[in-house]
GROMACS .gro file of C-alpha atoms in nm:
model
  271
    1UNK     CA    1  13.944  12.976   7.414
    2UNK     CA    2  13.712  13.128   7.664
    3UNK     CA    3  13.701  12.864   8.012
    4UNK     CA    4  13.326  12.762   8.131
    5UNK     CA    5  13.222  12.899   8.467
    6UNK     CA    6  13.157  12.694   8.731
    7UNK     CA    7  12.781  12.753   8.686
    8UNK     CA    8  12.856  12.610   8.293
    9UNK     CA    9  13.021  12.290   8.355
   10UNK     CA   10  12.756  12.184   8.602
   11UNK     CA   11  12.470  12.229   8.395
   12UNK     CA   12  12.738  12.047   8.113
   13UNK     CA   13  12.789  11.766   8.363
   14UNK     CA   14  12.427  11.720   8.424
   15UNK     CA   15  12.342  11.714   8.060
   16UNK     CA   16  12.579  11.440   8.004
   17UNK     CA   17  12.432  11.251   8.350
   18UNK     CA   18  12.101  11.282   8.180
   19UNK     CA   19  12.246  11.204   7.796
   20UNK     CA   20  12.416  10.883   7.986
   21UNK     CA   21  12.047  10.769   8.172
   22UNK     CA   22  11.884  10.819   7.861
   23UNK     CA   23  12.081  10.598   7.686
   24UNK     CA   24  12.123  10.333   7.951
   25UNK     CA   25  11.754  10.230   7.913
   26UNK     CA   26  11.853  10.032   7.632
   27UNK     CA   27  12.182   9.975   7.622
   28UNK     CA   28  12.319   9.719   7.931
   29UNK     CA   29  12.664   9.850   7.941
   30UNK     CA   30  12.597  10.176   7.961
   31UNK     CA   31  12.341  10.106   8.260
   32UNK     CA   32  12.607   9.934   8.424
   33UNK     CA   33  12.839  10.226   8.380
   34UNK     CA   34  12.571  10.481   8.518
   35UNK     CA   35  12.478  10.306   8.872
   36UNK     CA   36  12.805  10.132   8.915
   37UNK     CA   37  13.050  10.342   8.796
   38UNK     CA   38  13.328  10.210   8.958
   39UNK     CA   39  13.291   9.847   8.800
   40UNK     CA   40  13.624   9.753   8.641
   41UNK     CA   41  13.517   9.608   8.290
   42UNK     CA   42  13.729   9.382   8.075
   43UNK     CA   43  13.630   9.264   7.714
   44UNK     CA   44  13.451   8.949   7.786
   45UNK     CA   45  13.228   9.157   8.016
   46UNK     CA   46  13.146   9.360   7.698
   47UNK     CA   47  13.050   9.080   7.550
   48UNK     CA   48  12.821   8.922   7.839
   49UNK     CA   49  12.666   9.261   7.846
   50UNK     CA   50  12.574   9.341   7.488
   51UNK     CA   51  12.429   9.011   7.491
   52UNK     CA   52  12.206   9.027   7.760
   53UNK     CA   53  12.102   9.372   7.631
   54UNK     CA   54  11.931   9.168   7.316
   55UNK     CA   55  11.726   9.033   7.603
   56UNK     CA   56  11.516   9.373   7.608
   57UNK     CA   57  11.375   9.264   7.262
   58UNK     CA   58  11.492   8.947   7.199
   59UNK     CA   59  11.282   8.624   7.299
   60UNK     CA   60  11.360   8.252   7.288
   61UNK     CA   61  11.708   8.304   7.347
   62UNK     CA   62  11.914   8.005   7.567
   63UNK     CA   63  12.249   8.158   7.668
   64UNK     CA   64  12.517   7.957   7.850
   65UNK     CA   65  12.825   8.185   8.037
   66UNK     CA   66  13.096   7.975   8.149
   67UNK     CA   67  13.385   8.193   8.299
   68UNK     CA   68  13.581   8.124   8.626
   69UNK     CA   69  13.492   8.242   8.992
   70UNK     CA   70  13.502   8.618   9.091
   71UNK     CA   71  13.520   8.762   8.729
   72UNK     CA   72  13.195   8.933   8.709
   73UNK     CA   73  12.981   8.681   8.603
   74UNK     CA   74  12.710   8.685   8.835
   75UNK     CA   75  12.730   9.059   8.887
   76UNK     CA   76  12.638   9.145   8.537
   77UNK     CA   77  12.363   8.867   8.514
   78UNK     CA   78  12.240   8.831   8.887
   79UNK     CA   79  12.291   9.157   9.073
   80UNK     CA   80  12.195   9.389   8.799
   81UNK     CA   81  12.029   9.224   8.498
   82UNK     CA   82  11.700   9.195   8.642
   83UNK     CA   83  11.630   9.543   8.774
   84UNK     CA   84  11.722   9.673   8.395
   85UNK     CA   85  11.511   9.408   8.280
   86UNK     CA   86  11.239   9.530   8.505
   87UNK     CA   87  11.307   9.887   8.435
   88UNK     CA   88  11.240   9.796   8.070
   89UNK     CA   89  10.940   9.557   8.091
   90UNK     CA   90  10.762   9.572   8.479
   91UNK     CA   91  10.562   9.290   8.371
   92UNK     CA   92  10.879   9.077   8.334
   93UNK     CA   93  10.846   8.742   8.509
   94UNK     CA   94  11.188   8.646   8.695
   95UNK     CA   95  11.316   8.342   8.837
   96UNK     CA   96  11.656   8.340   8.924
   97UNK     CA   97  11.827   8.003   9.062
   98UNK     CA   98  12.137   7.930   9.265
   99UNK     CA   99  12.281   7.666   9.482
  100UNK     CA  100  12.060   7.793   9.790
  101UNK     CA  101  11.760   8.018   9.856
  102UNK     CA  102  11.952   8.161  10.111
  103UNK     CA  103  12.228   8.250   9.878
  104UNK     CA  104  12.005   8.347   9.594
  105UNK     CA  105  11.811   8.583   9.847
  106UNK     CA  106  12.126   8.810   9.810
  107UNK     CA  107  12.049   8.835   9.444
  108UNK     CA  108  11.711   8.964   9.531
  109UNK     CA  109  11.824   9.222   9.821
  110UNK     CA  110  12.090   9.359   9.569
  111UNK     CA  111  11.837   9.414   9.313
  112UNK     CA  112  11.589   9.589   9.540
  113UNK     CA  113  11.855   9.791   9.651
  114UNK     CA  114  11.974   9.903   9.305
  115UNK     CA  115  11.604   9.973   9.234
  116UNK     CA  116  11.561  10.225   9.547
  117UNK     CA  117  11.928  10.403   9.409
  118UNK     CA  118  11.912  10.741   9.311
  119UNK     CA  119  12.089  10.616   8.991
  120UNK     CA  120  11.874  10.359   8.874
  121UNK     CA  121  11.579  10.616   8.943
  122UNK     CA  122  11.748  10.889   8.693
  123UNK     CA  123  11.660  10.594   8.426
  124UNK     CA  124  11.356  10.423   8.515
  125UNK     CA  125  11.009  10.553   8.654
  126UNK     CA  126  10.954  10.146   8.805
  127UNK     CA  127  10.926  10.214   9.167
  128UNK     CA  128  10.931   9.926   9.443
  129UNK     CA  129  10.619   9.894   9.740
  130UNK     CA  130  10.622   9.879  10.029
  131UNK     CA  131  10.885   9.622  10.250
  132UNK     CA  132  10.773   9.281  10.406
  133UNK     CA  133  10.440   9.261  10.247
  134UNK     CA  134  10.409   8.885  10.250
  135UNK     CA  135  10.027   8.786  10.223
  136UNK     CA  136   9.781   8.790   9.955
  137UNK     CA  137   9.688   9.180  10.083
  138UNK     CA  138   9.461   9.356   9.739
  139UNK     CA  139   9.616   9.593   9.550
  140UNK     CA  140   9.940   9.576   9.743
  141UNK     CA  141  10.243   9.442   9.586
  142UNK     CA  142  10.440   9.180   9.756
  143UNK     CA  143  10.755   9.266   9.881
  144UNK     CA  144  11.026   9.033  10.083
  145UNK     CA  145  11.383   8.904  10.057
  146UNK     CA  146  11.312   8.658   9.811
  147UNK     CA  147  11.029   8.791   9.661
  148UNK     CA  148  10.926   9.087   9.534
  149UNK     CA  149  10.643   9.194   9.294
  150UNK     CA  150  10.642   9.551   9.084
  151UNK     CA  151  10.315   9.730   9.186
  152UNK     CA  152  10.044   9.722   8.932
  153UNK     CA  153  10.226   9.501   8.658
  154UNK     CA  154  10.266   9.114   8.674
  155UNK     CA  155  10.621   9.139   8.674
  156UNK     CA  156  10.829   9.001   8.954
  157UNK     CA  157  11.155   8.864   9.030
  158UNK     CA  158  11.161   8.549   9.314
  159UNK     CA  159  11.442   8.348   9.403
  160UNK     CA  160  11.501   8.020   9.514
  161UNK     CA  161  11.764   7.771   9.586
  162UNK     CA  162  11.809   7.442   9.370
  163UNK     CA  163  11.575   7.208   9.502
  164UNK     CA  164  11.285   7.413   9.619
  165UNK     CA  165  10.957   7.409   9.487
  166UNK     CA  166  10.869   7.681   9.282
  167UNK     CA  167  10.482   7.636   9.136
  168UNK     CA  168  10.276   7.866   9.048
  169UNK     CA  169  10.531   8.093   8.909
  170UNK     CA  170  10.569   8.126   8.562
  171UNK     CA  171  10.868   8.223   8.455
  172UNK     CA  172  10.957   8.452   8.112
  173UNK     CA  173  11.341   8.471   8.220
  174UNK     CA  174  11.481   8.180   8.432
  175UNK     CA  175  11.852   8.203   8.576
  176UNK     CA  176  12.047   7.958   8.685
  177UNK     CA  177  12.367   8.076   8.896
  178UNK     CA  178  12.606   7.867   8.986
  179UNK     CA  179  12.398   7.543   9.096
  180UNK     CA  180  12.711   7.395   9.270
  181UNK     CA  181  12.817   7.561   9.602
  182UNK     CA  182  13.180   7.443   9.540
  183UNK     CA  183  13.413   7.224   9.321
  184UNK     CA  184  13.332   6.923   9.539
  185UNK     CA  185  12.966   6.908   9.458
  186UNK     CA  186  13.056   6.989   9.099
  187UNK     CA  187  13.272   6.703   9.093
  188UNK     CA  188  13.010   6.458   9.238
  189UNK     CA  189  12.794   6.281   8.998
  190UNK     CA  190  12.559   6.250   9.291
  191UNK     CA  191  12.504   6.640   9.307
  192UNK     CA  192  12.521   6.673   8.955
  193UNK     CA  193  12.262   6.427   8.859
  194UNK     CA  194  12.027   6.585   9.198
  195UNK     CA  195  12.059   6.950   8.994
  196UNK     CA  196  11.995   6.833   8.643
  197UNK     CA  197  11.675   6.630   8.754
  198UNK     CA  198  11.550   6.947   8.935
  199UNK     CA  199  11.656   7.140   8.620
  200UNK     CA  200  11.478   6.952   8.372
  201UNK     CA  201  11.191   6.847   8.665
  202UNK     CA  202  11.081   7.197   8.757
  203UNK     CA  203  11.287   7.476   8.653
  204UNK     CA  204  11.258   7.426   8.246
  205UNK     CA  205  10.889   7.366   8.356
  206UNK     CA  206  10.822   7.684   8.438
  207UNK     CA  207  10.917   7.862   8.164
  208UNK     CA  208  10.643   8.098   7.934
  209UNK     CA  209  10.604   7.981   7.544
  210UNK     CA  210  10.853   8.280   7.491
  211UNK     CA  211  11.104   8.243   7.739
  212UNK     CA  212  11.482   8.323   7.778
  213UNK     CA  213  11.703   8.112   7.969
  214UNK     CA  214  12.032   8.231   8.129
  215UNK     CA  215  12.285   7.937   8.260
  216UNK     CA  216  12.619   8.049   8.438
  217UNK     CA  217  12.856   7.885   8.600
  218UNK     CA  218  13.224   7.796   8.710
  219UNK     CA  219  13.322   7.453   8.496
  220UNK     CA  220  13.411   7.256   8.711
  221UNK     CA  221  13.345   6.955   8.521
  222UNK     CA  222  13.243   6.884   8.145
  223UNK     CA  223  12.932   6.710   8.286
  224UNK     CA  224  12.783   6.968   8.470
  225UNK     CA  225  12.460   7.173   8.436
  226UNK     CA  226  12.605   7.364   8.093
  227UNK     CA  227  12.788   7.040   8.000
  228UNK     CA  228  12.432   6.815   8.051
  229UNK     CA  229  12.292   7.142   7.788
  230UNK     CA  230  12.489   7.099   7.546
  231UNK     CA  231  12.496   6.739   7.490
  232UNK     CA  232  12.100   6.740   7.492
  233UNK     CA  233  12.042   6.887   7.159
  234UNK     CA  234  11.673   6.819   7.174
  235UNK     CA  235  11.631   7.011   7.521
  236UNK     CA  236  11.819   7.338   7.329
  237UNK     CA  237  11.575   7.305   7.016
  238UNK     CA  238  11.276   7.339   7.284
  239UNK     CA  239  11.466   7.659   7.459
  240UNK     CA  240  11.545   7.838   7.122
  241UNK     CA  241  11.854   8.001   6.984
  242UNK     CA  242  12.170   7.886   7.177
  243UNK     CA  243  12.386   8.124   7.233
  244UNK     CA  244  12.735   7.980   7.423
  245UNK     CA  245  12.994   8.207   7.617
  246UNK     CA  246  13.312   8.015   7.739
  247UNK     CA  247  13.549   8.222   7.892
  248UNK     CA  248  13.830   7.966   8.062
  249UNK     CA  249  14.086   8.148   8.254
  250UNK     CA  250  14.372   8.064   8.022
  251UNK     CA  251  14.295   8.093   7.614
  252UNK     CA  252  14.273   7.762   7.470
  253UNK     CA  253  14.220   7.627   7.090
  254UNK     CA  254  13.815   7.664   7.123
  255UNK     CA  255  13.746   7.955   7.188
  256UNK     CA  256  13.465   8.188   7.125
  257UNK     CA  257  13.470   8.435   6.824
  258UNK     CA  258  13.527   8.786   6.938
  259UNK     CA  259  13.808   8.643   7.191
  260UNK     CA  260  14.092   8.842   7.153
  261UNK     CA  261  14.362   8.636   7.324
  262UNK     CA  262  14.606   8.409   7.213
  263UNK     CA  263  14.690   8.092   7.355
  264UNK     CA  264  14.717   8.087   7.731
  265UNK     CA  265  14.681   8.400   7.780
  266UNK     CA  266  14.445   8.481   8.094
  267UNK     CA  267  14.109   8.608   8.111
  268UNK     CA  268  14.205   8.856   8.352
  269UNK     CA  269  14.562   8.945   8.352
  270UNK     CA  270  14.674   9.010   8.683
  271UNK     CA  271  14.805   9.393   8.771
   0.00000   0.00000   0.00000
């Protein structure tokens, strides 16, 4: 068998980089794969990611994650989701929710900065403008840590903490990301019952006619903000198809379909 030349397997290695790109424009795993190749998936991020990659076509879809802390969660759907999303449609609408606009900001930065990556530019053409353009300047895109606009679409992705106001922006994918900063808050009925009323008060009030909804979160407690969901059957009509993901960290009796373990097995087994 003759060997390739060096010269051979580079042009081989680009043409499966450029195979890979192509393909990662509509498939979610394989974009994850292409500008984080390092990411250590297990099968319930499989799952999470096919999912979300109906999202490129899909509309009215209301998907609840509930998996444990540090297991990927918010990396699939927060750090990465919206800048394929984006990629995809630039005149995607983004609101993405966590327990603190501070917090949530670093959802924002990390998507800028996968959007200014070599990687993500071997797939897309979406480019970013210019940094801290705040005001209402014509024909420039707005660009800051919590909000950012793509330049001559109405897409945008803006960020905010539970709590905050967040008129005027209409939203045609809301996620909310861990609402509870810790198990204490999740365990206070307080807390719980502040986040649901700003839930139901202003972020469901946001959405577009043809909105998705993505809900993720530690459970902490069978009442909170996927818990209050679920037991409002009349709120999940409104959002669409439901579409539940419960990962607990050891298998139980109830769990989802294509789980593959048996019972009390971990999520993650450890190394």
């Amino acid at each position: 068998m003759t060997s390739l030349t060096l010269e051979e397997m580079a042009r081989l290695v680009a043409l499966r980089r450029r195979m890979q790109a192509d393909l990662a424009k509509t498939d979610y795993k394989t974009f994850i794969s292409h500008v984080m190749p390092e990411f250590e998936w297990n099968w319930h991020h499989k799952i999470i990611a096919d999912t979300l990659s109906t999202l490129r076509y899909k509309t009215r879809q209301f998907i609840t994650i509930g998996v444990p802390a540090q297991t990927g969660k918010s990396e699939l759907v927060s750090r990465k989701f919206p800048a394929w999303i984006l990629g995809n449609n630039p005149n995607a609408r983004i609101l993405l929710v966590s327990y603190s606009t501070d917090f949530a900001s670093g959802f924002n930065r990390a998507t800028q900065s996968l959007m200014e990556s070599e990687q993500y530019k071997e797939i897309f053409d979406v480019r970013l403008g210019r940094k801290g353009v705040k005001g209402n300047v014509t024909g420039i895109a707005k660009r800051t840590d919590k909000y950012f606009e793509i330049p001559n679409h109405s897409g945008f992705l803006r960020t905010v903490g539970v709590g905050a106001g967040s008129s005027g922006y209409p939203a045609d994918i809301l996620i909310l990301d861990d609402l509870y900063p810790g198990m204490t808050e999740a365990l206070s009925e307080k807390y719980r019952t502040m986040v649901w009323n700003w839930v139901t008060s202003v972020g469901l009030q946001r959405l577009s006619k043809t909105a998705n909804v993505i809900v993720l979160n530690t459970r902490w407690h069978e009442k909170d903000v996927i818990g209050k969901f679920k037991a409002n059957k009349k709120i999940i009509e409104k959002l669409g198809t439901h579409i539940d993901m419960r990962f607990p960290s050891l298998a139980d009796n109830n769990l989802h379909p294509l789980d593959p373990r048996k019972y009390d097995e971990p999520l993650w087994p450890v190394s």
